[in-house]
mmCIF file of C-alpha atoms in Angstrom:
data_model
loop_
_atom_site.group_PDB
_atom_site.id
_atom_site.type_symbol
_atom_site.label_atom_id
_atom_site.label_comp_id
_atom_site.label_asym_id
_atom_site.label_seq_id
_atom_site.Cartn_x
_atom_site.Cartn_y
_atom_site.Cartn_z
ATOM 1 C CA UNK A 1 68.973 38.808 151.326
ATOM 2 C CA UNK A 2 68.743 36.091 148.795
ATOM 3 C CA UNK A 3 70.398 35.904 145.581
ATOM 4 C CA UNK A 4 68.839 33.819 142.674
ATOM 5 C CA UNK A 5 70.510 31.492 141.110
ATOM 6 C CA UNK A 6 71.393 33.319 138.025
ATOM 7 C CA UNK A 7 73.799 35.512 140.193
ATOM 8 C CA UNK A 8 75.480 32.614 142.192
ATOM 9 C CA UNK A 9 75.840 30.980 138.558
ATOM 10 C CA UNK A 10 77.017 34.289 137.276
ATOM 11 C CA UNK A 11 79.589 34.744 140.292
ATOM 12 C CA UNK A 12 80.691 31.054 139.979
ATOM 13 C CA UNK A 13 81.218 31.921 136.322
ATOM 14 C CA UNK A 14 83.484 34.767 137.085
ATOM 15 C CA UNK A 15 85.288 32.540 139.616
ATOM 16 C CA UNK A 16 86.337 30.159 137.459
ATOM 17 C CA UNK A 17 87.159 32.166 134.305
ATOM 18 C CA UNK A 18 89.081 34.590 136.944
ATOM 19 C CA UNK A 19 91.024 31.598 138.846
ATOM 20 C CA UNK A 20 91.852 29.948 134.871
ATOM 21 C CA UNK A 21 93.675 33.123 133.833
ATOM 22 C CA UNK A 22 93.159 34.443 129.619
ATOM 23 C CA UNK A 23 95.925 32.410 129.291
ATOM 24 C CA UNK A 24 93.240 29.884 127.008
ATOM 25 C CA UNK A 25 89.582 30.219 126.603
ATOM 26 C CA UNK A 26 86.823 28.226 128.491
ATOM 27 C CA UNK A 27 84.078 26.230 127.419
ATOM 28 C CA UNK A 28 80.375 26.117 128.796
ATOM 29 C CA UNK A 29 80.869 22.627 129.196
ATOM 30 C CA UNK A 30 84.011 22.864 130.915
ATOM 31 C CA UNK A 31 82.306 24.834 133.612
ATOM 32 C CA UNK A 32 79.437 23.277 134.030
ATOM 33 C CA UNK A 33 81.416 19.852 134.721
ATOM 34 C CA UNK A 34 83.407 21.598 137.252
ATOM 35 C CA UNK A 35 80.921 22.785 138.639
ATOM 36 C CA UNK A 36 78.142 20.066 137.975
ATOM 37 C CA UNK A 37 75.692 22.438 137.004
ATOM 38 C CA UNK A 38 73.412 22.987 134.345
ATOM 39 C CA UNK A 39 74.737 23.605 130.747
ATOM 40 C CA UNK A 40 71.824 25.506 129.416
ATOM 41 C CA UNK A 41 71.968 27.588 132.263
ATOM 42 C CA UNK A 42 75.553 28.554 131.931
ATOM 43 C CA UNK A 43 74.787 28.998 128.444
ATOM 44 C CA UNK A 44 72.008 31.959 129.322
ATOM 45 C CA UNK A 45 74.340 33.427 131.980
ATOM 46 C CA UNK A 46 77.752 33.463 130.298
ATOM 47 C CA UNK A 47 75.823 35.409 127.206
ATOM 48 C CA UNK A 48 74.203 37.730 129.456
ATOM 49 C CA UNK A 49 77.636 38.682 130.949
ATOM 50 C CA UNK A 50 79.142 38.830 127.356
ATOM 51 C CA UNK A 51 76.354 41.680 126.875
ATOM 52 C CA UNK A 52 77.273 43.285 130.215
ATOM 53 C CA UNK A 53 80.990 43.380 129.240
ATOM 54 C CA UNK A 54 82.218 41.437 131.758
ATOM 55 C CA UNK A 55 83.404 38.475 129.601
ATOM 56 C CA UNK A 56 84.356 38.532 125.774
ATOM 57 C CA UNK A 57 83.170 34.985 123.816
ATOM 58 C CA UNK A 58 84.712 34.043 121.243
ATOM 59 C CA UNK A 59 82.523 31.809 118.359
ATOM 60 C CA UNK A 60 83.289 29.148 116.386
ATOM 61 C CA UNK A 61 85.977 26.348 115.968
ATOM 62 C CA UNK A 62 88.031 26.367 118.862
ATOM 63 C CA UNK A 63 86.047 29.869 120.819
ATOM 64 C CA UNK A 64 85.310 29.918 124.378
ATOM 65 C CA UNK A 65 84.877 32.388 126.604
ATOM 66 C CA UNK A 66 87.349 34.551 129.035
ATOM 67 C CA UNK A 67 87.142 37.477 131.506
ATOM 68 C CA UNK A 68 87.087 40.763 129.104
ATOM 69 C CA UNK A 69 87.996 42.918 132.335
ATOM 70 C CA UNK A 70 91.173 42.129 134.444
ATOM 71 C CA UNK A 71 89.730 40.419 138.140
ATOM 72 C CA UNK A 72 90.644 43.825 140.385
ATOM 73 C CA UNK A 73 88.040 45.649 137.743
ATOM 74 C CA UNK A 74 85.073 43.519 138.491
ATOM 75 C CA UNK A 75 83.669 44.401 141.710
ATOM 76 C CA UNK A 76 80.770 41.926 143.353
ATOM 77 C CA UNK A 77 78.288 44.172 144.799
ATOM 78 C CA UNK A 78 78.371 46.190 141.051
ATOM 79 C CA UNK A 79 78.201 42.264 139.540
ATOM 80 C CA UNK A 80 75.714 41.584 142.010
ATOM 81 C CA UNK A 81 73.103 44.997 141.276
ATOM 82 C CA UNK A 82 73.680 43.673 136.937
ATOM 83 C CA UNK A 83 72.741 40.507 137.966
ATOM 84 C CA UNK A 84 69.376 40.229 140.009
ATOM 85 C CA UNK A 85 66.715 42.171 139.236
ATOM 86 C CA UNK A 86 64.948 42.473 142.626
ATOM 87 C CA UNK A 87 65.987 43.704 145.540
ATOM 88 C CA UNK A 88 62.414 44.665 146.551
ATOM 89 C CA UNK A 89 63.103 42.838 150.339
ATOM 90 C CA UNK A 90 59.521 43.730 151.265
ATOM 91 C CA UNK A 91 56.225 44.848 149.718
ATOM 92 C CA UNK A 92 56.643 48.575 150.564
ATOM 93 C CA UNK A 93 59.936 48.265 148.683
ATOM 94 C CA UNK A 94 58.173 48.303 145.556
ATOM 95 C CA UNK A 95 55.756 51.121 145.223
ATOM 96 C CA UNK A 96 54.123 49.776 142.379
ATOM 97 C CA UNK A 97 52.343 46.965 144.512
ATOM 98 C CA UNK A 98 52.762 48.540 148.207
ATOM 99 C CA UNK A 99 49.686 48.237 149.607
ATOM 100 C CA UNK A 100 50.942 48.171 153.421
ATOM 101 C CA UNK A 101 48.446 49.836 155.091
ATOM 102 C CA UNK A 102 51.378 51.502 157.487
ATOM 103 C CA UNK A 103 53.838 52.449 155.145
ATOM 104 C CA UNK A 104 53.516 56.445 156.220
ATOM 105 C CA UNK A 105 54.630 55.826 159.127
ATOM 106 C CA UNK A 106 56.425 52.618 159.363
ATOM 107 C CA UNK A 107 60.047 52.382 161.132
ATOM 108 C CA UNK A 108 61.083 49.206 159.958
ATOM 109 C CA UNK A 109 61.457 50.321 156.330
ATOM 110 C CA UNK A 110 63.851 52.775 157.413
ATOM 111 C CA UNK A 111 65.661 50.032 159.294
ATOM 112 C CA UNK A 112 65.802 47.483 156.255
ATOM 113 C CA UNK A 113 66.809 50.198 153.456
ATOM 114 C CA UNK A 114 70.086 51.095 156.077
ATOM 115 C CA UNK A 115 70.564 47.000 156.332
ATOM 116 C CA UNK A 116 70.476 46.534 152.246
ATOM 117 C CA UNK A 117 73.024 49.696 151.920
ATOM 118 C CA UNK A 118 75.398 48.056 154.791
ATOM 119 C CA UNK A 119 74.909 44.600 152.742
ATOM 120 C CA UNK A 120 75.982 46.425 149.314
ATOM 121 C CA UNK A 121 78.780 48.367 151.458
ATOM 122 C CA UNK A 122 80.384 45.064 152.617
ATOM 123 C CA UNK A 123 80.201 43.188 148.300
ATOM 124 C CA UNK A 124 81.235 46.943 147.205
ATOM 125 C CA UNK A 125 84.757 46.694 149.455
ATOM 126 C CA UNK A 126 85.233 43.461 147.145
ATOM 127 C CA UNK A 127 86.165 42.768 143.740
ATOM 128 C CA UNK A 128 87.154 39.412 141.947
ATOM 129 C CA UNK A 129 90.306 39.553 142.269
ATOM 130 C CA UNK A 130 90.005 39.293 146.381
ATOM 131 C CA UNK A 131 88.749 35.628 145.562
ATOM 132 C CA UNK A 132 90.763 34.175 143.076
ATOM 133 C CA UNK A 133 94.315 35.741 143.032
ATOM 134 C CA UNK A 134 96.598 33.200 145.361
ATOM 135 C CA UNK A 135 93.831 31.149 146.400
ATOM 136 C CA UNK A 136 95.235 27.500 145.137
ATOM 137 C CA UNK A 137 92.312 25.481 146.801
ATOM 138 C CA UNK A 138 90.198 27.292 144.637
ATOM 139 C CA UNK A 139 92.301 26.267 141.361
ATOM 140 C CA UNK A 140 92.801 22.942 142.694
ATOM 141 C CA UNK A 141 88.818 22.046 143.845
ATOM 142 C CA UNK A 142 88.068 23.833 140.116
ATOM 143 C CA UNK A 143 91.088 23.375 137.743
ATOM 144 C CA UNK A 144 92.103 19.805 139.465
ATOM 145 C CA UNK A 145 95.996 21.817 140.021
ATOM 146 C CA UNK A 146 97.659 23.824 141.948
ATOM 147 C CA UNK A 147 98.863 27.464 140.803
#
């Protein structure tokens, strides 16, 4: 399984607002530099996350963004499903566009459904707060401090 890089920017969003605290908003900017990626891509992401409820922004002079949910409420593999918009592994996934000649009686299928529900099993057992609550090289790599 391969996530796009929407979702890792979404997760490394999360990271860092959850490892900052709502003590003070975030910028965009701020987390692109920390993370030297792009700013028009955080841009798309952190709105998109606004609309899922998972961060509140806050416009104008002085606005930012923070986590709208407390960490221990966001849970990856639920992040993860809002986030990517494929999880079609192979063509027989997707009925739409199967064309797999043996699809009726194919075992593999089987096999690779039970694989994807053991890989959403494993991100479902972990929420945001698993990553970011005592984890100082985090805040330091991140935040340049300790907690």
């Amino acid at each position: 399984m391969r996530l796009t890089m929407y979702t890792d920017f979404s997760l490394r969003v999360l990271l860092y607002l959850g490892i900052k605290g709502n003590a003070e908003l975030s910028t965009v900017q701020e987390i692109s530099d920390a993370y030297g990626i792009s700013k028009n891509h955080l841009t798309k992401v952190t709105h998109e996350l606004g609309k899922m409820g998972l961060i509140e922004t806050v416009r104008g002079r002085g606005g930012g963004i923070r986590l709208d949910m407390e960490p221990k409420d966001i849970n990856i593999g639920e992040t993860i499903r809002k986030t990517e918009d494929d999880f079609h592994l192979v063509e027989c996934f997707n009925c739409e566009i199967n064309r797999c000649v043996i699809t009726p009686v194919c075992r593999l299928k089987g096999v690779l459904h039970e694989a994807m529900d053991a890989y959403f099993k494993v991100l479902d057992s972990y929420t945001l707060a698993d990553f970011v609550e005592n984890n100082e090289g985090l805040a330091t790599i991140l935040l340049g401090k300790t907690l």
